[in-house]
C-alpha positions as a LaTeX table, in Angstrom:
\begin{tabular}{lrrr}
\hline
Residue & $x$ (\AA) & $y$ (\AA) & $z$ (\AA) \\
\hline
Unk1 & $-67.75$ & $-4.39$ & 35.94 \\
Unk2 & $-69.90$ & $-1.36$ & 35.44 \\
Unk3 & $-68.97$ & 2.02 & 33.90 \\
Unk4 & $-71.22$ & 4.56 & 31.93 \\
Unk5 & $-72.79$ & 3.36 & 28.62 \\
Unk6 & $-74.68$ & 5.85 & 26.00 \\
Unk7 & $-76.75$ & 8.13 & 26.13 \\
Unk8 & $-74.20$ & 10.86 & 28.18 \\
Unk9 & $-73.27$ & 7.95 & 30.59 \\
Unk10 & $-77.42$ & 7.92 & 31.77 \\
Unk11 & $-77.35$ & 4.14 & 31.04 \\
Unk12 & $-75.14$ & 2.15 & 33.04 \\
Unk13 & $-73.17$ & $-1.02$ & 30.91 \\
Unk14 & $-72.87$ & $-4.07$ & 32.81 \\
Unk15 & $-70.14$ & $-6.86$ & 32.19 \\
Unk16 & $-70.03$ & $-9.77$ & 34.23 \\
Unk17 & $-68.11$ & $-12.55$ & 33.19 \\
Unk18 & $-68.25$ & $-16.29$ & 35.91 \\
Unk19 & $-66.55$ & $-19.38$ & 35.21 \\
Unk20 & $-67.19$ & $-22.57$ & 37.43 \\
Unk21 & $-65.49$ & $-26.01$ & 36.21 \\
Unk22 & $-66.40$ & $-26.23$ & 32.61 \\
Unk23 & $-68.83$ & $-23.34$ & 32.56 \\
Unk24 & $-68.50$ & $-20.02$ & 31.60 \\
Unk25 & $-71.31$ & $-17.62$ & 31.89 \\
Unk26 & $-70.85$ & $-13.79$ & 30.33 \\
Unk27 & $-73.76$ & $-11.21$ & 31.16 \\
Unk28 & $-73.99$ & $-8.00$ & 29.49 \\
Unk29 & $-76.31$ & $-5.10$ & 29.53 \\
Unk30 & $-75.77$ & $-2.18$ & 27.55 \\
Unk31 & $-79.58$ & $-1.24$ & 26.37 \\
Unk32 & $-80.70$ & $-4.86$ & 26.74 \\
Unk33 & $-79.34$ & $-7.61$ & 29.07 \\
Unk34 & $-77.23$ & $-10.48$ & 26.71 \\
Unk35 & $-75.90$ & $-13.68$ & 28.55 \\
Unk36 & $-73.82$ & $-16.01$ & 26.66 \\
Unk37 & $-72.71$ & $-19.84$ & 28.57 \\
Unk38 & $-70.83$ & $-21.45$ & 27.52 \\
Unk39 & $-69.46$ & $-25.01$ & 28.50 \\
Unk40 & $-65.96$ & $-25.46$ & 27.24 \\
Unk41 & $-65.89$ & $-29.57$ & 28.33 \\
Unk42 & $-68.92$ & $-30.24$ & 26.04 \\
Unk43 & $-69.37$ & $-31.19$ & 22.52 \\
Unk44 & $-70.43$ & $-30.29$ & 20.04 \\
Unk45 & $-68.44$ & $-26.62$ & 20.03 \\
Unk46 & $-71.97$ & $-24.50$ & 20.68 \\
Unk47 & $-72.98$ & $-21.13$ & 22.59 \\
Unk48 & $-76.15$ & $-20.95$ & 24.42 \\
Unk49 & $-77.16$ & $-17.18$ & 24.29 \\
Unk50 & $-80.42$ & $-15.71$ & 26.36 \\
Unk51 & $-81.80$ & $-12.49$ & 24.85 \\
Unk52 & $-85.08$ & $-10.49$ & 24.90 \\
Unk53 & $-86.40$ & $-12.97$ & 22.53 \\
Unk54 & $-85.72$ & $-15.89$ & 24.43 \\
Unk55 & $-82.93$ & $-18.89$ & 24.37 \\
Unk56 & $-80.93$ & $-19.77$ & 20.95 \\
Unk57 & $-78.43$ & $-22.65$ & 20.69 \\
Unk58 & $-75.82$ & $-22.09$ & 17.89 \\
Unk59 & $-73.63$ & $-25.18$ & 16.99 \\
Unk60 & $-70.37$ & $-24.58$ & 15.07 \\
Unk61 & $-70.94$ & $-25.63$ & 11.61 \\
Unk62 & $-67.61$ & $-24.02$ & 10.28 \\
Unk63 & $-64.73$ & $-21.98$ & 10.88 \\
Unk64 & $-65.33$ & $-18.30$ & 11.12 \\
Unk65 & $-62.21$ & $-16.94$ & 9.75 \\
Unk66 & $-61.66$ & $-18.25$ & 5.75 \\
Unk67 & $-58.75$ & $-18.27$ & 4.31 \\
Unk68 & $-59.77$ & $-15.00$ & 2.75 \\
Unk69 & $-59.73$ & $-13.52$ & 6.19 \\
Unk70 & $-63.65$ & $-12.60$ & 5.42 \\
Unk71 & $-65.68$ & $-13.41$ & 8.51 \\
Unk72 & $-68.46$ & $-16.44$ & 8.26 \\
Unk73 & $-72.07$ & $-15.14$ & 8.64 \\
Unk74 & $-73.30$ & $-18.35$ & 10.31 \\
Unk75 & $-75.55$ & $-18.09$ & 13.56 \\
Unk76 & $-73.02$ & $-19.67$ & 15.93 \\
Unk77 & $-70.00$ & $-17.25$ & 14.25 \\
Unk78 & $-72.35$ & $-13.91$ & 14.36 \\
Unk79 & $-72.72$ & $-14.79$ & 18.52 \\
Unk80 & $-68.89$ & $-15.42$ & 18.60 \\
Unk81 & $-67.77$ & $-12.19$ & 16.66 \\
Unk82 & $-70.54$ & $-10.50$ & 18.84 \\
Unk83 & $-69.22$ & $-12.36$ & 22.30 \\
Unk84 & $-65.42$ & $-11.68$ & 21.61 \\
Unk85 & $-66.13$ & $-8.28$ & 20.87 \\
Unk86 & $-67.86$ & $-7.42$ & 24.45 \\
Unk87 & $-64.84$ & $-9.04$ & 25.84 \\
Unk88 & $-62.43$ & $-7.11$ & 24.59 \\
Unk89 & $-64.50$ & $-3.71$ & 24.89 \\
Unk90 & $-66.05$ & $-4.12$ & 27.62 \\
Unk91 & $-64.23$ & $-6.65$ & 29.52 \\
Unk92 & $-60.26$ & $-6.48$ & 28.77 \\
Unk93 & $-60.25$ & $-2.53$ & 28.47 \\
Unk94 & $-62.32$ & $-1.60$ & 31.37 \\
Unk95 & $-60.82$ & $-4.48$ & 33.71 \\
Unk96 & $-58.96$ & $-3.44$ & 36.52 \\
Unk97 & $-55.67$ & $-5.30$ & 37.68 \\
Unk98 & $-52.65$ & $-7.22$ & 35.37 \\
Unk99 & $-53.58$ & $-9.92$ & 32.88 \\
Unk100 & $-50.75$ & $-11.84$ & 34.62 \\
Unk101 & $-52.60$ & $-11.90$ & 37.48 \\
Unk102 & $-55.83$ & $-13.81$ & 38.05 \\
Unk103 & $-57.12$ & $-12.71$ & 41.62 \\
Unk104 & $-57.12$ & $-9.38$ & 39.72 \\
Unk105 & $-60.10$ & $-8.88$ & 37.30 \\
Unk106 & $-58.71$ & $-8.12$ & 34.27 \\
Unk107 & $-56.52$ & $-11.36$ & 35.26 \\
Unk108 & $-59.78$ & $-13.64$ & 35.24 \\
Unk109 & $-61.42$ & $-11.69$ & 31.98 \\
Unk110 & $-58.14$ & $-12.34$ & 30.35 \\
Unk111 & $-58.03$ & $-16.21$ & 31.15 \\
Unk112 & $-61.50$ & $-16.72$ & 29.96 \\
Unk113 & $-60.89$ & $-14.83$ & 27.19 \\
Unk114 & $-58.13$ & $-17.37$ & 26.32 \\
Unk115 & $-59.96$ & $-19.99$ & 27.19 \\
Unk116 & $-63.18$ & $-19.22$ & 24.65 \\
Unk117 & $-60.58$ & $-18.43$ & 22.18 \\
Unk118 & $-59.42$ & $-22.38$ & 22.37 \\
Unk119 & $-62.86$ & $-23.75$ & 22.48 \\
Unk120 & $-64.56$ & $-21.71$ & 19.99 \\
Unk121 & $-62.11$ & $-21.01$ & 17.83 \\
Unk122 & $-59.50$ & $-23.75$ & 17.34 \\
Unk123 & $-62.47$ & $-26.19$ & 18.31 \\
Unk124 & $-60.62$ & $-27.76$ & 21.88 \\
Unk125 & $-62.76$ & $-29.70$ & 24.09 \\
Unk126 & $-61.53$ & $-29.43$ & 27.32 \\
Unk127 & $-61.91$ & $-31.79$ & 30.61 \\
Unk128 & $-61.94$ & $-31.96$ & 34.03 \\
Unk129 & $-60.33$ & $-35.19$ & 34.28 \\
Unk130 & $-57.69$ & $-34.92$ & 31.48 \\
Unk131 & $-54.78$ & $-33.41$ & 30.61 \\
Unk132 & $-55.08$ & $-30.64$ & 27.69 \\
Unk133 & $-53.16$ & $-28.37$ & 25.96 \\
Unk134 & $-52.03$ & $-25.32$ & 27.45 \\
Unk135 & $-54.57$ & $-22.25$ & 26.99 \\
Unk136 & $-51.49$ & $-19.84$ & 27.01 \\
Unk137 & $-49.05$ & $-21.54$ & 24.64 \\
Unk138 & $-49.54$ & $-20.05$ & 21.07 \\
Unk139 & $-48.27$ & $-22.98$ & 19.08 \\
Unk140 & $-46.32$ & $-22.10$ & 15.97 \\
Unk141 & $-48.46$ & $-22.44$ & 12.46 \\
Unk142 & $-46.36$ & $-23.90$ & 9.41 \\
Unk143 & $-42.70$ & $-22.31$ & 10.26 \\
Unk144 & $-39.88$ & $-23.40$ & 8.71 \\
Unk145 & $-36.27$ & $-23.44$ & 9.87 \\
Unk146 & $-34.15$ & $-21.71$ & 7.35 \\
Unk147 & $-30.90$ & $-23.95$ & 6.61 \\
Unk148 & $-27.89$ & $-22.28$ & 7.48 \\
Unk149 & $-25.87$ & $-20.79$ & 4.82 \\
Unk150 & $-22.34$ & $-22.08$ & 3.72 \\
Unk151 & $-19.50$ & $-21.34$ & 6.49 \\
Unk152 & $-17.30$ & $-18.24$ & 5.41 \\
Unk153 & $-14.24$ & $-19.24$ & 4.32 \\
Unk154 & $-11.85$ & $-18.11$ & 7.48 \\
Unk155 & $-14.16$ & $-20.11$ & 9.37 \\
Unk156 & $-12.49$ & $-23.30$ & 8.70 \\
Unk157 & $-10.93$ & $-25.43$ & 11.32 \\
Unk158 & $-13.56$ & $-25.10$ & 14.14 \\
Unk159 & $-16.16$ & $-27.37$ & 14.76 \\
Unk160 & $-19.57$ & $-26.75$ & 12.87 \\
Unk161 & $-21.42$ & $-26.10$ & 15.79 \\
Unk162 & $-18.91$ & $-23.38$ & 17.37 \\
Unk163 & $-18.86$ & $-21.68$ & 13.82 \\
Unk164 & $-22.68$ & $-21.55$ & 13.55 \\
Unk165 & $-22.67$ & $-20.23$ & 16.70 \\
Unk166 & $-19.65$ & $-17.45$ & 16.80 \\
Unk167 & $-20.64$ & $-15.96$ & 13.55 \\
Unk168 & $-24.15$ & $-16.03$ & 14.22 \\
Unk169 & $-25.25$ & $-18.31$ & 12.22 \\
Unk170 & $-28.87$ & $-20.06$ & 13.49 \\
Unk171 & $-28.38$ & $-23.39$ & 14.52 \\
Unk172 & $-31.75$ & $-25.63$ & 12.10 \\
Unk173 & $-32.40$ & $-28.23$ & 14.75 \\
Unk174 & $-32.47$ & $-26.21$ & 17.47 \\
Unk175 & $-33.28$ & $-22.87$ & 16.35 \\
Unk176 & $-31.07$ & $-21.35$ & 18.66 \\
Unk177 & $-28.64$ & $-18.53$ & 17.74 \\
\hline
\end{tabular}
């Protein structure tokens, strides 16, 4: 993807984002070329980044959210921050096409953006050979079911389950309403 960068739009900004198999390689140019790779089937969780000043390997030491929401200022989180960031900005705004979609662009940007996410993020090592966990499930973090309150008292004489149900009560096990 290419659209006009600073300086009036004189300089041109270049996104290209590639996955093959396990690999996924993200160029961007905006005054400098920047290429990220990274293999998502490979431990330990790293980024391989090629700049001006050569090749840098940054190995996850830690997570880069704390439970303060403050952001870590490790190597391997400043490259992930940085790497997320020209997704979104340059990648998932300027893409053309549905998410939903992945012959469209935004489609594939949107996948691999999912995809890093697990990897990087929640620290999932993925395989070719495998099954994993589904990139586009969000799984639920430390919910609760709320017990249902006390039946009313002209609710007597039906069934639990039909009372829960008609007055609108949520059902615990199933958390249907």
């Amino acid at each position: 993807m290419t659209q006009k960068g600073p300086l009036f739009g004189l300089l041109k900004q270049e996104f290209i984002i590639d996955k093959k198999n396990c690999i996924v390689h993200i160029s961007h140019k905006k005054y400098l070329p920047k290429e990220w790779i990274v293999d998502v089937c490979r431990e330990p969780v790293h980024i391989k980044v090629t700049s001006a000043t050569g090749v840098d390997v940054a190995k996850k030491e830690a997570e880069c959210m704390k439970k303060d929401n403050s952001r870590d200022t490790s190597d391997f989180c400043s490259q992930y921050f940085t790497m997320m960031d020209v997704i979104q900005d340059d990648g998932l705004i300027f893409a053309e096409g549905d998410r939903d979609n992945l012959n469209s662009a935004h489609g594939k940007t949107y996948c691999s953006y999912l995809l890093l996410k697990k990897y990087l993020n929640d620290s999932v090592v993925f395989s070719r050979y495998t099954d994993v966990q589904d990139i586009f499930h969000e799984e639920a973090k430390d919910l609760s079911v709320p017990v249902a309150p006390s039946a009313p008292e002209g609710a007597k004489g039906k069934s639990e389950d039909q009372q829960s149900k008609a007055e609108g009560y949520q059902d615990p096990v199933t958390a249907t309403f």
